[in-house]
mmCIF file of C-alpha atoms and ligand atoms in Angstrom:
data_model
loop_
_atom_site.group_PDB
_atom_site.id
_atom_site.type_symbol
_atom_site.label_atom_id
_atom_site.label_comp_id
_atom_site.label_asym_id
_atom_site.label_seq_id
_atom_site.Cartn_x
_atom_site.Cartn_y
_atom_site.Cartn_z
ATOM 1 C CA UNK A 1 0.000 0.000 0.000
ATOM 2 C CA UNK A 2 2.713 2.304 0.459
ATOM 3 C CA UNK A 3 4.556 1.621 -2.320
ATOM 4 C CA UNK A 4 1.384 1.757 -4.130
ATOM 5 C CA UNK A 5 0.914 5.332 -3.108
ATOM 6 C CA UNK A 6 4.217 6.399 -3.868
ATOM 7 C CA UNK A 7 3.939 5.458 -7.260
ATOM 8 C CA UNK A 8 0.824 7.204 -7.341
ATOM 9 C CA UNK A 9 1.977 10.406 -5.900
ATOM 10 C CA UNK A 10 5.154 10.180 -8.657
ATOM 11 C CA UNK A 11 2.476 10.014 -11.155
ATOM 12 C CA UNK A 12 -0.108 11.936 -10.759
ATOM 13 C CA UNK A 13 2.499 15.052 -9.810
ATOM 14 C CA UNK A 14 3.314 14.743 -13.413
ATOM 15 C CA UNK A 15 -0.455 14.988 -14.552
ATOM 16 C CA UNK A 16 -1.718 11.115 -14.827
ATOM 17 C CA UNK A 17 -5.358 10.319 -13.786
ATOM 18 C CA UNK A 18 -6.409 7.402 -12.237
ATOM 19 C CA UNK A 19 -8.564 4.674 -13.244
ATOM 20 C CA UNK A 20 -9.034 1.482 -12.047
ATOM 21 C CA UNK A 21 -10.412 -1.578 -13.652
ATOM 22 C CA UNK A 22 -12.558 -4.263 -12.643
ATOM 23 C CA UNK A 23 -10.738 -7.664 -12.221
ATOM 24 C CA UNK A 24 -12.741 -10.157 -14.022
ATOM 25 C CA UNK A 25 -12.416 -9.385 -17.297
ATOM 26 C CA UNK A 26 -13.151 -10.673 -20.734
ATOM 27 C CA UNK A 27 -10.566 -12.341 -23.173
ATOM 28 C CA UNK A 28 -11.229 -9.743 -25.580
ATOM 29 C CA UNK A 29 -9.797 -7.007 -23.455
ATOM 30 C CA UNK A 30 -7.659 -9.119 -21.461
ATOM 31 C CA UNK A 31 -5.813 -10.889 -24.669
ATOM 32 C CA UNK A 32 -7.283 -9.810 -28.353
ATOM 33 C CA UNK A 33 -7.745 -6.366 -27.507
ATOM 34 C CA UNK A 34 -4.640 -6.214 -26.888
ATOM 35 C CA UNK A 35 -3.308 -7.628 -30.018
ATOM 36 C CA UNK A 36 -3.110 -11.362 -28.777
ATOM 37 C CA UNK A 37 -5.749 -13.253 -30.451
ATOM 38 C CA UNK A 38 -6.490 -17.162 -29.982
ATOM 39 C CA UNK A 39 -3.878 -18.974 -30.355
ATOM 40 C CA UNK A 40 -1.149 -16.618 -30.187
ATOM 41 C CA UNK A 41 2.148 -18.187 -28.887
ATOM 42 C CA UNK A 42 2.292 -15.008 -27.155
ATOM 43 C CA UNK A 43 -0.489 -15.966 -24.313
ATOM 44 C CA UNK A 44 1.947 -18.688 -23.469
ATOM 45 C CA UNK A 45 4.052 -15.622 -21.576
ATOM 46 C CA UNK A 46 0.808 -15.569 -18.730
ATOM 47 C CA UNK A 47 -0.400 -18.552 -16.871
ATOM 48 C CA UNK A 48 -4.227 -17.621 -17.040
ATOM 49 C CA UNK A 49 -7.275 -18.613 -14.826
ATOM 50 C CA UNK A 50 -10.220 -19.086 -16.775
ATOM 51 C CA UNK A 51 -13.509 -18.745 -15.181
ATOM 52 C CA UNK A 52 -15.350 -19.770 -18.403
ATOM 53 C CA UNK A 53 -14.051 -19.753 -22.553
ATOM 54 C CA UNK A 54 -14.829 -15.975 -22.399
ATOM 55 C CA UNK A 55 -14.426 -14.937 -18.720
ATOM 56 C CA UNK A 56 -10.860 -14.397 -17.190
ATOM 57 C CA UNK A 57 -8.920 -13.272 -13.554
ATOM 58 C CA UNK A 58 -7.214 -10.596 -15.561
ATOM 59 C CA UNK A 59 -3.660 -11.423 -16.072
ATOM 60 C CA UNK A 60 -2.314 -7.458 -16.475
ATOM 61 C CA UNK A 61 -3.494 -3.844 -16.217
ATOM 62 C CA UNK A 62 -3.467 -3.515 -19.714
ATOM 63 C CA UNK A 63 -6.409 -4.862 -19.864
ATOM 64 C CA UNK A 64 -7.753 -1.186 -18.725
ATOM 65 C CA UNK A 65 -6.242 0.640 -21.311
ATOM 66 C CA UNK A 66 -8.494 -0.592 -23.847
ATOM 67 C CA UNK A 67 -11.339 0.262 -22.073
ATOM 68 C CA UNK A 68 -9.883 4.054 -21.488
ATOM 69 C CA UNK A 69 -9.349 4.403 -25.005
ATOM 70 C CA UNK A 70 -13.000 3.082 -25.880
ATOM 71 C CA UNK A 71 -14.726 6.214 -23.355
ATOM 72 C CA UNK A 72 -11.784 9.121 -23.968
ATOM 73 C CA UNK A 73 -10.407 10.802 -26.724
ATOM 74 C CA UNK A 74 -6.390 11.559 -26.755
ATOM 75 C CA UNK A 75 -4.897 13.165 -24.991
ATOM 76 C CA UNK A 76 -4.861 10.458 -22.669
ATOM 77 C CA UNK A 77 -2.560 10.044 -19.552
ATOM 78 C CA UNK A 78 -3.929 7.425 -17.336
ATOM 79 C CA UNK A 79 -2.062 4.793 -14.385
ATOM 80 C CA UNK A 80 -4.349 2.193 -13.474
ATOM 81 C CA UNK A 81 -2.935 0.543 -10.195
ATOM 82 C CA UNK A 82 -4.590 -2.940 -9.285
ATOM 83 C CA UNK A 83 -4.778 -7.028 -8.992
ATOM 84 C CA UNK A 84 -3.575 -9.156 -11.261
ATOM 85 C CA UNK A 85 -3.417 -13.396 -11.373
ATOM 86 C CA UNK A 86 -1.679 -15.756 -12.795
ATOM 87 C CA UNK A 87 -1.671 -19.491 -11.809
ATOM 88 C CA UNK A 88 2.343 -19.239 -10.854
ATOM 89 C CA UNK A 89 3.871 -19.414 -7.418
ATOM 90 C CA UNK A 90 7.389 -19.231 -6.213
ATOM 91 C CA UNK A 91 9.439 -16.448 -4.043
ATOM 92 C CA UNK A 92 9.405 -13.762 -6.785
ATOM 93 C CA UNK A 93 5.744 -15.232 -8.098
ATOM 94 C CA UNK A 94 2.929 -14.700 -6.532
ATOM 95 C CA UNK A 95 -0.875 -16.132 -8.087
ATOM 96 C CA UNK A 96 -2.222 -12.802 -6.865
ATOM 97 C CA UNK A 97 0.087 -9.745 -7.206
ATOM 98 C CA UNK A 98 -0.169 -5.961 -8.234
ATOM 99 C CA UNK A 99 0.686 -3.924 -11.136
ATOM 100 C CA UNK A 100 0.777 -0.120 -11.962
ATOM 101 C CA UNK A 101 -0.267 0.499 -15.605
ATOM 102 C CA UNK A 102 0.347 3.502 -17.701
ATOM 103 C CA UNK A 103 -0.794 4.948 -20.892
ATOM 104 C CA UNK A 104 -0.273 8.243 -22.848
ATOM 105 C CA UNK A 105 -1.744 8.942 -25.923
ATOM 106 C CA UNK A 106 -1.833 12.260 -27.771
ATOM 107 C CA UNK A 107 -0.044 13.899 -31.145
ATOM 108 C CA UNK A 108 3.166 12.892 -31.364
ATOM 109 C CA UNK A 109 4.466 10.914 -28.402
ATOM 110 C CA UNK A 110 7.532 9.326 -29.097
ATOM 111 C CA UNK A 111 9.959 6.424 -27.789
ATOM 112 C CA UNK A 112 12.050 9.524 -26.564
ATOM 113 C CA UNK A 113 8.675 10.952 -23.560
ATOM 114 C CA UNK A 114 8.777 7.262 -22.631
ATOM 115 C CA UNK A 115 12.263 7.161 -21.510
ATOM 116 C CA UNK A 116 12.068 10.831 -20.580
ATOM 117 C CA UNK A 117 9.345 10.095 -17.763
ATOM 118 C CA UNK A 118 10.495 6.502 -16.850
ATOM 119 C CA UNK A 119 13.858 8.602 -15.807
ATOM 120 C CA UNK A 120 12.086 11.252 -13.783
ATOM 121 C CA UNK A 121 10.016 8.154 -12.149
ATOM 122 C CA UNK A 122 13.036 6.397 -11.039
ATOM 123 C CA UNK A 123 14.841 9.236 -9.543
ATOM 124 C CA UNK A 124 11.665 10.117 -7.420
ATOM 125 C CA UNK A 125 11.420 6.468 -6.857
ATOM 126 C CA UNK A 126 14.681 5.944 -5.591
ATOM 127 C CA UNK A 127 17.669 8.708 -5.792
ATOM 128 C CA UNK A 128 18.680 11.250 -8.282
ATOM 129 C CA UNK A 129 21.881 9.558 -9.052
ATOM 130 C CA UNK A 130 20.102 6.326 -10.658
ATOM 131 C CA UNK A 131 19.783 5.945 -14.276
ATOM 132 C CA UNK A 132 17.635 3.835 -16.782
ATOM 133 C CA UNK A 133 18.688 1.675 -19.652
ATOM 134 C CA UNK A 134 16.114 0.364 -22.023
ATOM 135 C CA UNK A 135 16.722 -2.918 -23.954
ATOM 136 C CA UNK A 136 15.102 -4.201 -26.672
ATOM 137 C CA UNK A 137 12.131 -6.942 -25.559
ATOM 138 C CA UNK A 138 8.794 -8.219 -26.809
ATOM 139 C CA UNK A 139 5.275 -7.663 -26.072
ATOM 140 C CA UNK A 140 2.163 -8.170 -28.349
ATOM 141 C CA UNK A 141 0.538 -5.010 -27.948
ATOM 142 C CA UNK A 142 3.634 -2.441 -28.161
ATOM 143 C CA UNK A 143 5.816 -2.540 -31.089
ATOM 144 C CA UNK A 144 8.751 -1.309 -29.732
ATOM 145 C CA UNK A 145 8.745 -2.828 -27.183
ATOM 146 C CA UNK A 146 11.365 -2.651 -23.765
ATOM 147 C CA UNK A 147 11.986 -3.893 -20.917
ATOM 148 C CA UNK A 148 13.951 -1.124 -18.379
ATOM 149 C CA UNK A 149 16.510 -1.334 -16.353
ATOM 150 C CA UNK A 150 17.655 0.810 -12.992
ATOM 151 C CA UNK A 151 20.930 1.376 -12.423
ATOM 152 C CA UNK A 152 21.547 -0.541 -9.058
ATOM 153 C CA UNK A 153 20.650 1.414 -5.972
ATOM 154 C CA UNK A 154 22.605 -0.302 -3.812
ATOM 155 C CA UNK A 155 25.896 -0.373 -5.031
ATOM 156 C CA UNK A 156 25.386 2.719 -7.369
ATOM 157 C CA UNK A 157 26.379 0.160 -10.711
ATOM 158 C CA UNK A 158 29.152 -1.527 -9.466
ATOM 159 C CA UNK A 159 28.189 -4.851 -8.927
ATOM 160 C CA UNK A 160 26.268 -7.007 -6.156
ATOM 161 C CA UNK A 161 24.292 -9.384 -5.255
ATOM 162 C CA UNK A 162 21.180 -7.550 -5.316
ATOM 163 C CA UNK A 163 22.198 -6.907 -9.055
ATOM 164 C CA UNK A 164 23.704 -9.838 -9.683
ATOM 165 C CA UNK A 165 27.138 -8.734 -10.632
ATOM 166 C CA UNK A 166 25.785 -6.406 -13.728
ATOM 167 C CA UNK A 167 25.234 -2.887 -12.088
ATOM 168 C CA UNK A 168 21.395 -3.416 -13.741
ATOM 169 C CA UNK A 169 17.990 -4.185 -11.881
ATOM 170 C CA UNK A 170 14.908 -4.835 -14.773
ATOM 171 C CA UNK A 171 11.880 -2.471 -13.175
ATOM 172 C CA UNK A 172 9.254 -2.732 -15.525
ATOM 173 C CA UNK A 173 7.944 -3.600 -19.546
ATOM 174 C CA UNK A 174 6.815 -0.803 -21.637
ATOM 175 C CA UNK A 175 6.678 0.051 -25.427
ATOM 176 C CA UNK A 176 4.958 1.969 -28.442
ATOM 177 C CA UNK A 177 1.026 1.489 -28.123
ATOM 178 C CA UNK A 178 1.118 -1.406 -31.228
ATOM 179 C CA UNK A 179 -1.238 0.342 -34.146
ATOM 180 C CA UNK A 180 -3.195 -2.785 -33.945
ATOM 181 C CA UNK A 181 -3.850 -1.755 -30.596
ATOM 182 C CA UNK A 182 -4.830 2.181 -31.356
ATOM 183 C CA UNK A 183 -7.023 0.682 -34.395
ATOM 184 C CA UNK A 184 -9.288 -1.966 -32.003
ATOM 185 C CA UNK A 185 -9.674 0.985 -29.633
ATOM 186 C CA UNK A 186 -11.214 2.758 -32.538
ATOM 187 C CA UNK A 187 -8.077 5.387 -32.875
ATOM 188 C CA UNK A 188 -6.331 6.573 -35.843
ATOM 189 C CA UNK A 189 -2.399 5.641 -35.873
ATOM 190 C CA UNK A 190 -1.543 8.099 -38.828
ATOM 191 C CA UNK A 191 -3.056 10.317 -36.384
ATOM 192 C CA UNK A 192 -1.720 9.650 -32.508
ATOM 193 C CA UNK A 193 0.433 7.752 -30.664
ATOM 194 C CA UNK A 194 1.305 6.648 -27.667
ATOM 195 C CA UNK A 195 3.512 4.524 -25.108
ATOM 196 C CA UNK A 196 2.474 2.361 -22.298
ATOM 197 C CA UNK A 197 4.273 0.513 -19.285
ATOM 198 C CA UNK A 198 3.140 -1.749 -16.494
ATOM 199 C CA UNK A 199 5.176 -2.558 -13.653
ATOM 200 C CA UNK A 200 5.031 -4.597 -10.916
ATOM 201 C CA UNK A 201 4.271 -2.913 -7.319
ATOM 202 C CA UNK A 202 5.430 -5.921 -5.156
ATOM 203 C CA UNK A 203 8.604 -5.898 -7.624
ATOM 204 C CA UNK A 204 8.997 -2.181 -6.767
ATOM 205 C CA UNK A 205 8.593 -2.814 -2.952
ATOM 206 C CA UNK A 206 11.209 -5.798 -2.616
ATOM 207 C CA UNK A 207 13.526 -3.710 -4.861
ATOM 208 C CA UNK A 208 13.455 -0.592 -2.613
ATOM 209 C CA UNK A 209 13.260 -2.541 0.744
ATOM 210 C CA UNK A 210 15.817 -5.332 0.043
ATOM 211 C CA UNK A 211 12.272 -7.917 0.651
ATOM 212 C CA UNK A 212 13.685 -11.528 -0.903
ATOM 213 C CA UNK A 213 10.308 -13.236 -0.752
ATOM 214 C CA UNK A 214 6.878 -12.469 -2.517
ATOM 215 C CA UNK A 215 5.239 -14.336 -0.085
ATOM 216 C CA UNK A 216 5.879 -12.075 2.573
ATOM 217 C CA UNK A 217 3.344 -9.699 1.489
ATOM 218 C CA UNK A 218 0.221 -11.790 2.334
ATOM 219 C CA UNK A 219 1.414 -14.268 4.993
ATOM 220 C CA UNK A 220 -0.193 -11.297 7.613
ATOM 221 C CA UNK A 221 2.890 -12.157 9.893
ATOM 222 C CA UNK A 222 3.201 -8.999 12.152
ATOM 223 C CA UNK A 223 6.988 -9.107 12.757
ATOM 224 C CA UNK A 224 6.784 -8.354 8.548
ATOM 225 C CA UNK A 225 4.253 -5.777 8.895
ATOM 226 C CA UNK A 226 5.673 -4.058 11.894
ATOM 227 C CA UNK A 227 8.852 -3.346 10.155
ATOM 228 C CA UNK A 228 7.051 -1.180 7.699
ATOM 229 C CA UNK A 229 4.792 0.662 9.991
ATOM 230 C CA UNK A 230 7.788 3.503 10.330
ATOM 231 C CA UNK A 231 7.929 4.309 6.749
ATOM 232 C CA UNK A 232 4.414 5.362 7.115
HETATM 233 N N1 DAH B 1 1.450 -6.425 -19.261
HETATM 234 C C1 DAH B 1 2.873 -6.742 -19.188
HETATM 235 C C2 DAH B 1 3.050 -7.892 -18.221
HETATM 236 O O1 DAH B 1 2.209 -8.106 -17.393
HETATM 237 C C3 DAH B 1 3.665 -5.548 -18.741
HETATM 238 C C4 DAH B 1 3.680 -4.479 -19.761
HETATM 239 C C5 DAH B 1 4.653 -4.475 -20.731
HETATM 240 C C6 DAH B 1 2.722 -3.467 -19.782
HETATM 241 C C7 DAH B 1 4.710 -3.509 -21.704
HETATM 242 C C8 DAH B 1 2.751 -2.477 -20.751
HETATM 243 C C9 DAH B 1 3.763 -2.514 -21.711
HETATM 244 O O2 DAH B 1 1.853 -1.483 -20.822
HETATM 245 O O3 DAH B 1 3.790 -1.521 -22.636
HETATM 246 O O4 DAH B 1 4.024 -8.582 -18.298
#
């Protein structure tokens, strides 16, 4: 929750509104909205609960940005913060988890505002001095797509074990809003553009506090909790 409202307070300083999504969702906005239809090798990447053939447990906040882009007209500049699941479970997977989504589209948004604002983000996130890196990655609905990295906050790029020797910590996915995407939202991709990202709150939270364990967020023990209750 904290983290969650950091990420908000980052955001909506620099102008985003929020809107939050319901999470049962369909496949169509969940999947082939978003430019993953049947069959795509591509809903491989998400372990998905079905609750019938066209009913879903979302799997991603994307799913809200087609339904912003069906009830506004650019410019847009939404973060939708909420629940996601995915049948998956391990110390960094969790079946129920959060993510943070975020879409702008206007006139001529580029590759160039995305990495602009991810920058500002992660120095209010963490520290002036840390940097991003985006490398080349896939995702249906964004063409390009990225994945970023954060310099390391903890040993300022040098090397450790929270960065596993590379100086580089992946924070989040983003892209290009794929023109497939603008076109089943009923937009015009001569005419706008825009980038999106989604990142993972608990991701964010074990990052910043040095947490090693997903788990630890819903096992209610107190002795977790309590260690928190100072940052409040
Ligand atoms: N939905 C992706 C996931 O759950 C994350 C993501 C990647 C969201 C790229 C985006 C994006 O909006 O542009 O893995």
């Amino acid at each position: 929750t904290q983290v969650k409202n950091q990420l908000i307070d980052i955001f909506a300083s620099m102008g985003f509104e929020i809107f939050e999504g319901a999470e049962i969702e369909t496949d169509y906005y969940n999947f082939t909205a978003l430019n993953t239809p049947q069959d795509h090798p591509a809903r491989d990447m998400q372990d998905t609960f079905y609750l019938s053939p066209e009913f879903l447990l979302r799997t991603q906040t994307s799913a809200g940005q087609i339904h912003v882009m069906e009830k506004k007209q650019p410019p847009i500049k939404i973060l939708s913060p909420g629940k996601v699941f995915r049948s998956d479970s391990d110390a960094t997977h969790s079946p129920m988890f959060s993510q943070m989504e975020g879409l702008v589209v206007d006139q001529h948004i580029t590759l160039c505002d995305l990495q602009g604002m991810l920058d500002q983000f992660v120095k209010a996130l963490f520290s002036d001095e840390v940097k991003t890196r985006l490398r080349p990655s896939y995702f249906p609905f964004t063409e390009p797509s990225v994945e970023v990295d954060v310099s390391c906050h903890v040993c300022g790029g040098k090397g450790c074990s929270v960065c596993k020797g590379t100086g580089w910590i992946e924070i989040l996915g983003a892209g290009m809003v794929h023109p497939n995407v603008l076109r089943m939202a009923g937009f015009d991709p001569e005419k706008c553009s825009g980038f999106a990202f989604g990142v993972g709150m608990e991701r964010v939270a074990m990052l910043k506090y040095g947490i090693r364990d997903i788990r630890d967020f819903y096992t209610n023990d107190v002795r977790f909790l309590k260690t928190f209750s100072r940052f409040e």
